[in-house]
Tab-separated table of C-alpha atoms in Angstrom:
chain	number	residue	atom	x	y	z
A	1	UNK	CA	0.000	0.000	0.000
A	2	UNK	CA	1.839	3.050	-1.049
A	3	UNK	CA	0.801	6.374	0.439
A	4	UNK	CA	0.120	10.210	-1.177
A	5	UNK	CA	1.424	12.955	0.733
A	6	UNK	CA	-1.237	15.139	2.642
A	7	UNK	CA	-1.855	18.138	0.623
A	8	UNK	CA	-1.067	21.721	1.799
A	9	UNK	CA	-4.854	22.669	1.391
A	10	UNK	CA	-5.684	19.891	3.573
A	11	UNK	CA	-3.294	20.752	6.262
A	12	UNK	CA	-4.430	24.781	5.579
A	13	UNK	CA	-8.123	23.563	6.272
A	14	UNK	CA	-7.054	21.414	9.285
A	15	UNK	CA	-5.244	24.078	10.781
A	16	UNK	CA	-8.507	27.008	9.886
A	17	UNK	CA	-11.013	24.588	11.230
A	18	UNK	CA	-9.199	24.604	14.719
A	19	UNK	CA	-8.887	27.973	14.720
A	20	UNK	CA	-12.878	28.605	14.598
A	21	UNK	CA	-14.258	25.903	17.208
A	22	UNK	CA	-14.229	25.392	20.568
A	23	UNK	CA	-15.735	21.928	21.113
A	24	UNK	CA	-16.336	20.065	24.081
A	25	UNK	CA	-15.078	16.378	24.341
A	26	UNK	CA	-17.348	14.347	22.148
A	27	UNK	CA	-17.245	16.746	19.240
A	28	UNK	CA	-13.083	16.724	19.295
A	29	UNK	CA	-13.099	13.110	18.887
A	30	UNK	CA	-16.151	13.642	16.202
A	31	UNK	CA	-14.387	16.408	14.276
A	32	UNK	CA	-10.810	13.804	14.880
A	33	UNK	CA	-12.511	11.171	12.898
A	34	UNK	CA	-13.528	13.251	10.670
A	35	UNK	CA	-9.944	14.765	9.275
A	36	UNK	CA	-8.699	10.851	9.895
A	37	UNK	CA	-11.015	10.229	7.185
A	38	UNK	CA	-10.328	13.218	4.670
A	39	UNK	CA	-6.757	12.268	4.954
A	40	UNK	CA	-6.662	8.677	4.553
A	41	UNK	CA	-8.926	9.525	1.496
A	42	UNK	CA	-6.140	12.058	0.440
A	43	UNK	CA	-3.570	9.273	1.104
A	44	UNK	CA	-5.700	7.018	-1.507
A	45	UNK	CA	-6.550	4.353	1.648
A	46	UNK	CA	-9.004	2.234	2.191
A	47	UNK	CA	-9.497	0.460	5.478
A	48	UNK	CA	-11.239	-2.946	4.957
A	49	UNK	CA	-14.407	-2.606	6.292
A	50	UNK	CA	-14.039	-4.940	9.263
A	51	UNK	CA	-11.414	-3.737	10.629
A	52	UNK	CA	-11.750	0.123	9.770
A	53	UNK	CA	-13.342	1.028	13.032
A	54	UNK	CA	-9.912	-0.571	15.212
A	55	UNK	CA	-7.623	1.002	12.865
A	56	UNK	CA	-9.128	3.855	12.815
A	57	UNK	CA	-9.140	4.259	16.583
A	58	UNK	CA	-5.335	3.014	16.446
A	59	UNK	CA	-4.857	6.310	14.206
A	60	UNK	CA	-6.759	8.784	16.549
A	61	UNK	CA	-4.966	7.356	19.580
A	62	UNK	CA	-0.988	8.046	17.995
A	63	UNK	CA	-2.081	10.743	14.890
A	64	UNK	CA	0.241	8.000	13.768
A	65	UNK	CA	-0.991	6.677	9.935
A	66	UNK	CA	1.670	4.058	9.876
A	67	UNK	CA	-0.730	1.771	11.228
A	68	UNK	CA	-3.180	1.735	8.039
A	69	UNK	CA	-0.310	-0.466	6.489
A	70	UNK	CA	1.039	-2.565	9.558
A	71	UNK	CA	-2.038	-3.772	12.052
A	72	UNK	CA	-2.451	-7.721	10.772
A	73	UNK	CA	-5.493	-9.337	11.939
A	74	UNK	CA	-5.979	-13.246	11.752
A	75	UNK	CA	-9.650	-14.548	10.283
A	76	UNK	CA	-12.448	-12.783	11.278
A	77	UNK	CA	-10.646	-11.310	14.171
A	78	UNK	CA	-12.728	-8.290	14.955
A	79	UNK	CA	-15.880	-10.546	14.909
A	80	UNK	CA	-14.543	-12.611	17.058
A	81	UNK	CA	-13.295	-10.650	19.835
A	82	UNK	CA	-16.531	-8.731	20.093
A	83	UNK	CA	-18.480	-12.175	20.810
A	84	UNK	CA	-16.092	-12.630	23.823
A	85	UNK	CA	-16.079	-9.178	25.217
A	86	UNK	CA	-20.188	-9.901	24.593
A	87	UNK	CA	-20.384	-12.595	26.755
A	88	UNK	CA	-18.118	-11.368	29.674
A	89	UNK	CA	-14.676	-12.869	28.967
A	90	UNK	CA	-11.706	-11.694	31.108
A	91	UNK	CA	-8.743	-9.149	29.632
A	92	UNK	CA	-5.361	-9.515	31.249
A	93	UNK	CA	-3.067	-6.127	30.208
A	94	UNK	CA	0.684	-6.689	30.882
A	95	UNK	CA	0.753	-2.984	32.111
A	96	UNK	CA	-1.000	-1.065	34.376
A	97	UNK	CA	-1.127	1.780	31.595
A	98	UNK	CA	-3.154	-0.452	29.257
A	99	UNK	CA	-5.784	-1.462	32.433
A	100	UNK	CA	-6.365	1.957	33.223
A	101	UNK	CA	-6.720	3.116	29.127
A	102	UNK	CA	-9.593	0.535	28.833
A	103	UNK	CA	-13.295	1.917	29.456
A	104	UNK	CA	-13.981	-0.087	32.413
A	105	UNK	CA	-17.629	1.153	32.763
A	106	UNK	CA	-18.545	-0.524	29.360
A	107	UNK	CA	-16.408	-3.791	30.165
A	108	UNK	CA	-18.617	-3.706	33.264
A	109	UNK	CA	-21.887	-3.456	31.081
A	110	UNK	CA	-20.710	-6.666	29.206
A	111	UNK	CA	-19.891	-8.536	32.432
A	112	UNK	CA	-16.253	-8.297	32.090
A	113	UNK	CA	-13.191	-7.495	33.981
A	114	UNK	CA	-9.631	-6.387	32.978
A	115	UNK	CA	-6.874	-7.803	35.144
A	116	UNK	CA	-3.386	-6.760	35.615
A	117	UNK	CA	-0.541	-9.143	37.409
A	118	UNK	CA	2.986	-7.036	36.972
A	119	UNK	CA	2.572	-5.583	40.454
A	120	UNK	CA	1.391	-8.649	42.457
A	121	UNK	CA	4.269	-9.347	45.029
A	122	UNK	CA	3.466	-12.929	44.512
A	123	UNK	CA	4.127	-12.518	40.587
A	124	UNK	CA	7.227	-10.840	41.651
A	125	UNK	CA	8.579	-13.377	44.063
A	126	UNK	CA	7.816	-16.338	41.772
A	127	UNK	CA	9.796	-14.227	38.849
A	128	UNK	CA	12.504	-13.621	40.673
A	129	UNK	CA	12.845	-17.313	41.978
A	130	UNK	CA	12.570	-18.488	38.237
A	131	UNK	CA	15.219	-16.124	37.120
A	132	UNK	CA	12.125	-14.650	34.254
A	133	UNK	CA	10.129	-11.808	33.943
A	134	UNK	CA	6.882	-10.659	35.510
A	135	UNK	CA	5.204	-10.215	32.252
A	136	UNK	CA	5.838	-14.411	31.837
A	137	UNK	CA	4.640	-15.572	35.062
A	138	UNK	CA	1.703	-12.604	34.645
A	139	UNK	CA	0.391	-14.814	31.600
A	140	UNK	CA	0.414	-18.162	33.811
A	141	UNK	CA	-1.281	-16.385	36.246
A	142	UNK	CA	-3.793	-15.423	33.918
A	143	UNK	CA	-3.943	-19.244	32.604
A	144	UNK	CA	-5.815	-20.308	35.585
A	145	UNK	CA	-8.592	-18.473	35.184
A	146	UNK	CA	-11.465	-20.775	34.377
A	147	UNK	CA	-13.508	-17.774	31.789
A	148	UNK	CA	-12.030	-17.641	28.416
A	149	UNK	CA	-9.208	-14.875	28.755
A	150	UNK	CA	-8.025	-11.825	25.869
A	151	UNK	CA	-4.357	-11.162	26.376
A	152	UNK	CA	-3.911	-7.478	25.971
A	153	UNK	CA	0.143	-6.621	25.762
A	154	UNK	CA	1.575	-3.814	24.844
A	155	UNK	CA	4.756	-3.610	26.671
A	156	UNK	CA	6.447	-6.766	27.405
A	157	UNK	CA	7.639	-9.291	24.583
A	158	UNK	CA	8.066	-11.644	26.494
A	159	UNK	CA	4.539	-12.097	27.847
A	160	UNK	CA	3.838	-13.245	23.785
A	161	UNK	CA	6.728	-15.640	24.275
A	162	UNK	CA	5.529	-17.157	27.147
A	163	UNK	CA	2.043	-17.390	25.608
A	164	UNK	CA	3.566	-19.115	22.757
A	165	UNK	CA	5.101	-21.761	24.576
A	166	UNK	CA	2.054	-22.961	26.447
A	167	UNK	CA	0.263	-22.548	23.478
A	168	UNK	CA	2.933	-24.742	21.588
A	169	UNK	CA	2.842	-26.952	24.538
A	170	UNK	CA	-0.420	-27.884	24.480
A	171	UNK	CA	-0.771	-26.453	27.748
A	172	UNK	CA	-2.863	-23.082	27.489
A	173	UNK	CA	-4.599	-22.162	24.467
A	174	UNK	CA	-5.590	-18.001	24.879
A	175	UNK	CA	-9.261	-17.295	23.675
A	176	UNK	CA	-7.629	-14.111	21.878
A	177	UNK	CA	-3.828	-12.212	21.649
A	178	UNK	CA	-3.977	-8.825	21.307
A	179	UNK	CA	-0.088	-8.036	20.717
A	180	UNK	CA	1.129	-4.458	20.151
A	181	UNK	CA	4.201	-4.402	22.347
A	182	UNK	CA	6.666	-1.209	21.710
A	183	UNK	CA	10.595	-1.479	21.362
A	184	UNK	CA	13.285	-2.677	20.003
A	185	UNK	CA	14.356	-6.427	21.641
A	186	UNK	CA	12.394	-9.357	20.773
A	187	UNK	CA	9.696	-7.300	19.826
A	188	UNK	CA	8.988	-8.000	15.815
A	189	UNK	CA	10.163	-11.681	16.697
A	190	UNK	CA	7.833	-11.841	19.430
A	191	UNK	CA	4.957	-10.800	17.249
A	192	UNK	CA	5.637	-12.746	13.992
A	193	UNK	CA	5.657	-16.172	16.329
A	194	UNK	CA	2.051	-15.299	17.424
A	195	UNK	CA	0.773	-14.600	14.113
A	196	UNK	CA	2.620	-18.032	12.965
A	197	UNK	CA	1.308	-19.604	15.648
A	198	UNK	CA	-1.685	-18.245	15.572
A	199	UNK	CA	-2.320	-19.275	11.876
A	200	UNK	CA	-1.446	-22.955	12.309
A	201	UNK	CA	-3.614	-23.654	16.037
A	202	UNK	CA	-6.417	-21.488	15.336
A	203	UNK	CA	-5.444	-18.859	17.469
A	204	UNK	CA	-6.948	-15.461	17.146
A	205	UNK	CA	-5.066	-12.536	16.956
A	206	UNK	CA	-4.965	-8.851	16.406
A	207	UNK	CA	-0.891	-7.909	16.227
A	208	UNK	CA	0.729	-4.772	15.190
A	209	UNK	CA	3.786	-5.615	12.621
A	210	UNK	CA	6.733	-4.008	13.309
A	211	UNK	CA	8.698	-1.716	16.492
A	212	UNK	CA	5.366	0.249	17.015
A	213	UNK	CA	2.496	-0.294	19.696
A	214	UNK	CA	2.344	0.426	23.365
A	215	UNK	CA	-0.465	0.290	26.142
A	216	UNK	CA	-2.623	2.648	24.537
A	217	UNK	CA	-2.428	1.008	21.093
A	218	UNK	CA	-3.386	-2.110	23.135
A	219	UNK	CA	-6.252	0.097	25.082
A	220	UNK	CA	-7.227	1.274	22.076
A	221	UNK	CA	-7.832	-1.952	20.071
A	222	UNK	CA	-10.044	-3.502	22.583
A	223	UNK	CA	-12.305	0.241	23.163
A	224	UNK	CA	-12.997	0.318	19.396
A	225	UNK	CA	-14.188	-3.225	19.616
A	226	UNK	CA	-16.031	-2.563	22.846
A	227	UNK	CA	-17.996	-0.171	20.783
A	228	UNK	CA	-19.308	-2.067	18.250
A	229	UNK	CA	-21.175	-3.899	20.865
């Protein structure tokens, strides 16, 4: 997908239609759409229709277009995840960032319940015992639960890692990896061996390719969804 510049009368306009309005909350993130729209359209995109609405929200959370070429979603991933946030399935974040990002009061609505491990002294006793990461023993924590879980990481590589290994092992299967972590080590590696893995055992996935994500790409991913409820 190879993208057009963003005209100077677009940015002109952009910058004029600030200028005149003072809006309150809900008409920002209106009038935001609405110049993510004009310039993907300038840019010559267009945003397969099931997944528009997460990308889209992706976009307004960074102002970062880069992700119109690099989210990767497996089959029918969108539909999917919005049948288990329907029916009240558990989200475990590797960061307390991407807990707080997520709308709560809707998860609530649906009968579900966002979870976060990394500061449990527990998690952090048995991590350093083990010589791993919080992030890993986070994601066996998580495992127990007997509710179908979404994995929500946007920080820590090797919370996919771990994931893949009890996936691999036949030990945990995830009912959905969301996997957006940011940075430099392990990172793409981490997120190509969930999508492979998620392509041969069925797994579900929504994954950002590449260095980018963070919490609030991961926030992000599962609000958009939450709102086509």
């Amino acid at each position: 997908m190879t993208s057009k510049p963003i005209s100077n009368e677009r940015i002109e306009q952009n910058k004029t239609d600030h200028m005149e309005m003072i809006l309150r909350p809900e008409e920002i993130e209106a009038e935001s759409f609405r110049i993510i729209a004009a310039e993907l359209s300038d840019m010559g995109i267009t945003l397969p229709a099931e997944t528009d609405p997460v990308i889209r929200r992706v976009i307004h959370t960074t102002a970062d277009f880069s992700y119109a070429e690099t989210m990767r979603f497996s089959e029918n991933a969108v539909e999917v995840l919005r049948e288990l946030l329907r029916n009240g399935a558990r989200i475990v974040t590797d960061t307390q960032m991407a807990l707080s990002g997520i709308n709560k009061r809707k998860l609530a609505d649906l009968g579900g319940e966002v979870h976060c491990f990394m500061s449990d002294p527990e998690v952090a006793a048995e991590a350093k015992k083990r010589g791993t990461t919080r992030a890993a023993v986070s994601m066996e924590r998580a495992a127990a639960f007997p509710q179908p879980v979404i994995f929500v990481i946007g920080n820590a590589p090797t919370a996919l890692l771990r994931l893949r290994d009890m996936i691999e092992s036949g030990e945990y299967r995830p009912a959905f990896i969301i996997g957006v972590p940011v940075g430099f080590v392990n990172v793409e590696y981490a997120k190509e061996c969930i999508m492979e893995l998620g392509n041969a055992k069925t797994v579900p996935y929504i994954v950002n390719a590449g260095r980018k994500g963070g919490s609030n790409v991961a926030a992000a991913i599962v609000n958009a969804v939450m709102y086509m409820v």
